[in-house]
Amino acid sequence: MASTADTPRSRQLGAELRQARKASGMTTHQLGRQLDRSHTHVSRWETGKLTPSEADTSAVLGILGVTGEERDRLLKLARDAGDPNWVAPGVDRQLAALTEYERTARTIVDVQPLLIPGLLQTAEYARSIMIGAGATRGEADQRVTFRLGRRDVLTQRDPVKLVAVIGEHALRYPPCEPGVMLEQLRHLISWTELPNVSLGAIPLEQRYTPALEGPFVLLEFERTKPVVHLEHYRSSTTITDAKDVADYQTAADSLRQTTMSPDTTTQLITKIIEELKEAT
């Protein structure tokens, strides 16, 4: 039988169990003693390196006081943990797993033909998109706060390397007010000062590239297999199947060959900033 360890659902389950444990005020040692498990075993559950059985998950939830629909949802994650790919309605359903992937990644390749990559978005740019997609102001503010917190992976002591592949369309045709876009473009320039952040623009005149098929995020790790995350209008998908992920790795390599160099991309952004300033 295929292992359930380190699948998208096991990562999500572990991250949510960790959140529930912290909310209860318990340590891994305390929880482990009540379960007759070591604290390292509990920690491996919480990182998705091991997947608790449905019975173990039920025991954890009982100790932590998680009941009702939330308990049922987490038990279903435990039951379905073996699926290497995960399609979930609602883009927020996989955020805990995605955040854990970002936190532990060595390299993130974020391909965005029409929007600025999420980790590089300003608060106002992100808020504008979220409200445009139907979120209330309160919902957008909450999501923006969470998104800005995820950027810490780029500035921490041992930062993740980010390769951002951005369509020139995303730079030239803003989905927000001109002033918001102007701030966003300046913000992009500031990110290029970090040695672990690389920007490459896909020229408008470029013919076919895999980016035309849609955005994707490839996350690669030191010791575990790579993962692909896809975010759609009202759902998200996480892919770990080796053959599928290999296809996305090939696509990422192809895109790196067709994008502008980081220096040329910075020059393009600077030029677009000047054009936008003249037009406003």
GROMACS .gro file of C-alpha atoms in nm:
model
  280
    1MET     CA    1   0.000   0.000   0.000
    2ALA     CA    2   0.128   0.348  -0.085
    3SER     CA    3   0.261   0.554   0.204
    4THR     CA    4   0.039   0.828   0.342
    5ALA     CA    5   0.339   1.023   0.475
    6ASP     CA    6   0.424   1.368   0.334
    7THR     CA    7   0.123   1.385   0.102
    8PRO     CA    8  -0.068   1.715   0.069
    9ARG     CA    9  -0.343   1.596   0.302
   10SER     CA   10  -0.096   1.466   0.561
   11ARG     CA   11   0.080   1.805   0.560
   12GLN     CA   12  -0.252   1.986   0.597
   13LEU     CA   13  -0.369   1.752   0.872
   14GLY     CA   14  -0.043   1.789   1.061
   15ALA     CA   15  -0.043   2.168   1.034
   16GLU     CA   16  -0.400   2.187   1.161
   17LEU     CA   17  -0.331   1.947   1.448
   18ARG     CA   18  -0.037   2.167   1.547
   19GLN     CA   19  -0.258   2.476   1.539
   20ALA     CA   20  -0.521   2.301   1.753
   21ARG     CA   21  -0.257   2.185   2.003
   22LYS     CA   22  -0.109   2.534   2.036
   23ALA     CA   23  -0.457   2.683   2.076
   24SER     CA   24  -0.517   2.442   2.367
   25GLY     CA   25  -0.194   2.550   2.534
   26MET     CA   26  -0.043   2.201   2.530
   27THR     CA   27   0.314   2.107   2.437
   28THR     CA   28   0.409   1.807   2.224
   29HIS     CA   29   0.545   1.644   2.543
   30GLN     CA   30   0.213   1.688   2.724
   31LEU     CA   31   0.008   1.561   2.432
   32GLY     CA   32   0.244   1.268   2.378
   33ARG     CA   33   0.213   1.158   2.741
   34GLN     CA   34  -0.166   1.151   2.718
   35LEU     CA   35  -0.144   0.946   2.397
   36ASP     CA   36   0.135   0.720   2.526
   37ARG     CA   37   0.351   0.842   2.237
   38SER     CA   38   0.686   1.021   2.231
   39HIS     CA   39   0.692   1.395   2.168
   40THR     CA   40   0.901   1.331   1.854
   41HIS     CA   41   0.624   1.104   1.722
   42VAL     CA   42   0.371   1.383   1.778
   43SER     CA   43   0.606   1.630   1.606
   44ARG     CA   44   0.635   1.401   1.302
   45TRP     CA   45   0.255   1.387   1.281
   46GLU     CA   46   0.246   1.767   1.289
   47THR     CA   47   0.498   1.803   1.006
   48GLY     CA   48   0.331   1.538   0.790
   49LYS     CA   49   0.635   1.310   0.805
   50LEU     CA   50   0.406   1.051   0.963
   51THR     CA   51   0.030   1.039   0.922
   52PRO     CA   52  -0.179   0.949   1.226
   53SER     CA   53  -0.442   0.682   1.170
   54GLU     CA   54  -0.805   0.783   1.188
   55ALA     CA   55  -0.816   0.636   1.541
   56ASP     CA   56  -0.505   0.830   1.647
   57THR     CA   57  -0.646   1.149   1.494
   58SER     CA   58  -0.971   1.095   1.682
   59ALA     CA   59  -0.778   1.052   2.007
   60VAL     CA   60  -0.579   1.371   1.948
   61LEU     CA   61  -0.892   1.570   1.868
   62GLY     CA   62  -1.064   1.436   2.178
   63ILE     CA   63  -0.778   1.549   2.401
   64LEU     CA   64  -0.761   1.890   2.232
   65GLY     CA   65  -1.138   1.942   2.253
   66VAL     CA   66  -1.201   1.962   1.878
   67THR     CA   67  -1.561   1.862   1.806
   68GLY     CA   68  -1.843   1.889   1.551
   69GLU     CA   69  -1.784   1.971   1.186
   70GLU     CA   70  -1.418   2.057   1.245
   71ARG     CA   71  -1.356   1.712   1.394
   72ASP     CA   72  -1.536   1.543   1.103
   73ARG     CA   73  -1.333   1.743   0.849
   74LEU     CA   74  -0.998   1.649   1.008
   75LEU     CA   75  -1.095   1.283   1.038
   76LYS     CA   76  -1.173   1.285   0.665
   77LEU     CA   77  -0.826   1.429   0.598
   78ALA     CA   78  -0.679   1.136   0.793
   79ARG     CA   79  -0.888   0.884   0.598
   80ASP     CA   80  -0.792   1.030   0.260
   81ALA     CA   81  -0.427   1.108   0.341
   82GLY     CA   82  -0.286   0.854   0.094
   83ASP     CA   83  -0.393   1.039  -0.224
   84PRO     CA   84  -0.078   1.196  -0.378
   85ASN     CA   85  -0.281   1.474  -0.542
   86TRP     CA   86  -0.545   1.687  -0.375
   87VAL     CA   87  -0.814   1.903  -0.535
   88ALA     CA   88  -1.011   2.106  -0.282
   89PRO     CA   89  -1.298   2.353  -0.325
   90GLY     CA   90  -1.213   2.686  -0.168
   91VAL     CA   91  -0.864   2.831  -0.202
   92ASP     CA   92  -0.831   2.859   0.178
   93ARG     CA   93  -0.865   2.483   0.235
   94GLN     CA   94  -0.499   2.411   0.160
   95LEU     CA   95  -0.338   2.722   0.309
   96ALA     CA   96  -0.195   2.546   0.615
   97ALA     CA   97  -0.027   2.283   0.395
   98LEU     CA   98   0.096   2.544   0.146
   99THR     CA   99   0.243   2.755   0.426
  100GLU     CA  100   0.424   2.450   0.562
  101TYR     CA  101   0.559   2.369   0.215
  102GLU     CA  102   0.683   2.728   0.172
  103ARG     CA  103   0.843   2.724   0.517
  104THR     CA  104   1.043   2.407   0.449
  105ALA     CA  105   1.122   2.458   0.079
  106ARG     CA  106   1.471   2.508  -0.060
  107THR     CA  107   1.350   2.671  -0.385
  108ILE     CA  108   1.013   2.805  -0.498
  109VAL     CA  109   0.947   2.862  -0.868
  110ASP     CA  110   0.633   3.074  -0.900
  111VAL     CA  111   0.500   3.108  -1.255
  112GLN     CA  112   0.237   3.382  -1.291
  113PRO     CA  113   0.148   3.496  -1.644
  114LEU     CA  114  -0.126   3.743  -1.542
  115LEU     CA  115  -0.067   3.846  -1.178
  116ILE     CA  116   0.219   3.936  -0.947
  117PRO     CA  117   0.328   3.628  -0.746
  118GLY     CA  118   0.160   3.613  -0.405
  119LEU     CA  119   0.479   3.629  -0.197
  120LEU     CA  120   0.578   3.953  -0.375
  121GLN     CA  121   0.243   4.131  -0.359
  122THR     CA  122   0.189   4.450  -0.162
  123ALA     CA  123  -0.100   4.462   0.082
  124GLU     CA  124  -0.305   4.698  -0.136
  125TYR     CA  125  -0.247   4.498  -0.455
  126ALA     CA  126  -0.351   4.175  -0.283
  127ARG     CA  127  -0.651   4.340  -0.118
  128SER     CA  128  -0.766   4.486  -0.449
  129ILE     CA  129  -0.759   4.144  -0.617
  130MET     CA  130  -0.938   3.972  -0.328
  131ILE     CA  131  -1.217   4.229  -0.315
  132GLY     CA  132  -1.247   4.214  -0.693
  133ALA     CA  133  -1.293   3.836  -0.662
  134GLY     CA  134  -1.583   3.884  -0.421
  135ALA     CA  135  -1.430   3.894  -0.073
  136THR     CA  136  -1.565   4.142   0.179
  137ARG     CA  137  -1.330   4.409   0.314
  138GLY     CA  138  -1.301   4.218   0.642
  139GLU     CA  139  -1.228   3.887   0.468
  140ALA     CA  140  -0.972   4.055   0.242
  141ASP     CA  141  -0.797   4.221   0.537
  142GLN     CA  142  -0.770   3.888   0.717
  143ARG     CA  143  -0.631   3.710   0.411
  144VAL     CA  144  -0.386   3.993   0.339
  145THR     CA  145  -0.248   3.974   0.693
  146PHE     CA  146  -0.194   3.601   0.650
  147ARG     CA  147  -0.034   3.645   0.306
  148LEU     CA  148   0.209   3.911   0.429
  149GLY     CA  149   0.311   3.680   0.711
  150ARG     CA  150   0.405   3.412   0.459
  151ARG     CA  151   0.670   3.645   0.313
  152ASP     CA  152   0.893   3.582   0.614
  153VAL     CA  153   1.034   3.278   0.431
  154LEU     CA  154   1.215   3.522   0.199
  155THR     CA  155   1.380   3.728   0.473
  156GLN     CA  156   1.449   3.475   0.750
  157ARG     CA  157   1.804   3.378   0.850
  158ASP     CA  158   1.816   3.086   0.604
  159PRO     CA  159   1.580   3.219   0.336
  160VAL     CA  160   1.401   3.027   0.066
  161LYS     CA  161   1.519   3.094  -0.289
  162LEU     CA  162   1.235   3.237  -0.499
  163VAL     CA  163   1.240   3.230  -0.878
  164ALA     CA  164   0.947   3.443  -0.994
  165VAL     CA  165   0.845   3.406  -1.359
  166ILE     CA  166   0.606   3.691  -1.437
  167GLY     CA  167   0.427   3.758  -1.762
  168GLU     CA  168   0.490   4.106  -1.905
  169HIS     CA  169   0.111   4.126  -1.924
  170ALA     CA  170   0.101   4.117  -1.541
  171LEU     CA  171   0.339   4.413  -1.528
  172ARG     CA  172   0.172   4.626  -1.794
  173TYR     CA  173  -0.201   4.564  -1.740
  174PRO     CA  174  -0.285   4.612  -1.371
  175PRO     CA  175  -0.596   4.455  -1.214
  176CYS     CA  176  -0.608   4.747  -0.971
  177GLU     CA  177  -0.590   5.127  -0.950
  178PRO     CA  178  -0.284   5.285  -1.118
  179GLY     CA  179  -0.152   5.416  -0.787
  180VAL     CA  180  -0.171   5.072  -0.632
  181MET     CA  181   0.011   4.922  -0.930
  182LEU     CA  182   0.279   5.190  -0.916
  183GLU     CA  183   0.350   5.099  -0.554
  184GLN     CA  184   0.350   4.729  -0.647
  185LEU     CA  185   0.605   4.776  -0.926
  186ARG     CA  186   0.835   4.975  -0.697
  187HIS     CA  187   0.796   4.699  -0.441
  188LEU     CA  188   0.908   4.443  -0.701
  189ILE     CA  189   1.223   4.644  -0.765
  190SER     CA  190   1.303   4.638  -0.393
  191TRP     CA  191   1.269   4.259  -0.382
  192THR     CA  192   1.540   4.223  -0.648
  193GLU     CA  193   1.791   4.359  -0.396
  194LEU     CA  194   1.771   4.028  -0.207
  195PRO     CA  195   2.018   3.767  -0.336
  196ASN     CA  196   1.763   3.487  -0.293
  197VAL     CA  197   1.492   3.651  -0.508
  198SER     CA  198   1.513   3.635  -0.888
  199LEU     CA  199   1.261   3.793  -1.128
  200GLY     CA  200   1.222   3.695  -1.491
  201ALA     CA  201   0.960   3.846  -1.723
  202ILE     CA  202   0.798   3.658  -2.011
  203PRO     CA  203   0.799   3.904  -2.306
  204LEU     CA  204   0.466   3.988  -2.466
  205GLU     CA  205   0.605   3.888  -2.805
  206GLN     CA  206   0.704   3.542  -2.683
  207ARG     CA  207   0.504   3.275  -2.859
  208TYR     CA  208   0.402   2.955  -2.683
  209THR     CA  209   0.534   2.887  -2.333
  210PRO     CA  210   0.395   2.652  -2.066
  211ALA     CA  211   0.279   2.963  -1.879
  212LEU     CA  212   0.000   2.998  -2.135
  213GLU     CA  213  -0.154   2.686  -1.980
  214GLY     CA  214  -0.191   2.867  -1.647
  215PRO     CA  215  -0.001   2.964  -1.332
  216PHE     CA  216   0.171   2.712  -1.108
  217VAL     CA  217   0.407   2.701  -0.810
  218LEU     CA  218   0.683   2.439  -0.795
  219LEU     CA  219   0.830   2.382  -0.448
  220GLU     CA  220   1.154   2.187  -0.413
  221PHE     CA  221   1.307   2.062  -0.087
  222GLU     CA  222   1.640   1.940   0.050
  223ARG     CA  223   1.533   1.589   0.150
  224THR     CA  224   1.178   1.530   0.033
  225LYS     CA  225   1.012   1.508  -0.306
  226PRO     CA  226   0.899   1.825  -0.487
  227VAL     CA  227   0.539   1.948  -0.488
  228VAL     CA  228   0.329   2.154  -0.731
  229HIS     CA  229   0.054   2.387  -0.611
  230LEU     CA  230  -0.215   2.521  -0.844
  231GLU     CA  231  -0.457   2.793  -0.738
  232HIS     CA  232  -0.776   2.840  -0.935
  233TYR     CA  233  -1.065   3.085  -0.911
  234ARG     CA  234  -1.257   2.891  -0.645
  235SER     CA  235  -1.041   2.585  -0.575
  236SER     CA  236  -0.681   2.475  -0.532
  237THR     CA  237  -0.484   2.164  -0.617
  238THR     CA  238  -0.167   2.016  -0.470
  239ILE     CA  239   0.021   1.758  -0.679
  240THR     CA  240   0.289   1.519  -0.550
  241ASP     CA  241   0.262   1.236  -0.805
  242ALA     CA  242   0.618   1.194  -0.933
  243LYS     CA  243   0.537   1.184  -1.306
  244ASP     CA  244   0.305   1.486  -1.289
  245VAL     CA  245   0.556   1.688  -1.088
  246ALA     CA  246   0.835   1.596  -1.333
  247ASP     CA  247   0.628   1.750  -1.615
  248TYR     CA  248   0.604   2.076  -1.421
  249GLN     CA  249   0.978   2.069  -1.351
  250THR     CA  250   1.037   2.038  -1.727
  251ALA     CA  251   0.798   2.330  -1.783
  252ALA     CA  252   0.983   2.541  -1.524
  253ASP     CA  253   1.319   2.465  -1.691
  254SER     CA  254   1.172   2.561  -2.029
  255LEU     CA  255   1.042   2.891  -1.893
  256ARG     CA  256   1.378   2.979  -1.745
  257GLN     CA  257   1.522   2.958  -2.097
  258THR     CA  258   1.264   3.196  -2.247
  259THR     CA  259   1.228   3.465  -1.978
  260MET     CA  260   1.423   3.789  -1.970
  261SER     CA  261   1.732   3.801  -1.749
  262PRO     CA  262   1.689   3.952  -1.400
  263ASP     CA  263   1.870   4.271  -1.508
  264THR     CA  264   1.660   4.309  -1.822
  265THR     CA  265   1.345   4.241  -1.620
  266THR     CA  266   1.439   4.513  -1.369
  267GLN     CA  267   1.498   4.754  -1.658
  268LEU     CA  268   1.157   4.669  -1.801
  269ILE     CA  269   0.984   4.727  -1.467
  270THR     CA  270   1.165   5.060  -1.428
  271LYS     CA  271   1.049   5.163  -1.777
  272ILE     CA  272   0.688   5.065  -1.700
  273ILE     CA  273   0.702   5.267  -1.377
  274GLU     CA  274   0.806   5.578  -1.572
  275GLU     CA  275   0.530   5.520  -1.830
  276LEU     CA  276   0.271   5.474  -1.555
  277LYS     CA  277   0.386   5.792  -1.376
  278GLU     CA  278   0.347   5.990  -1.698
  279ALA     CA  279  -0.002   5.851  -1.757
  280THR     CA  280  -0.133   5.931  -1.406
   0.00000   0.00000   0.00000
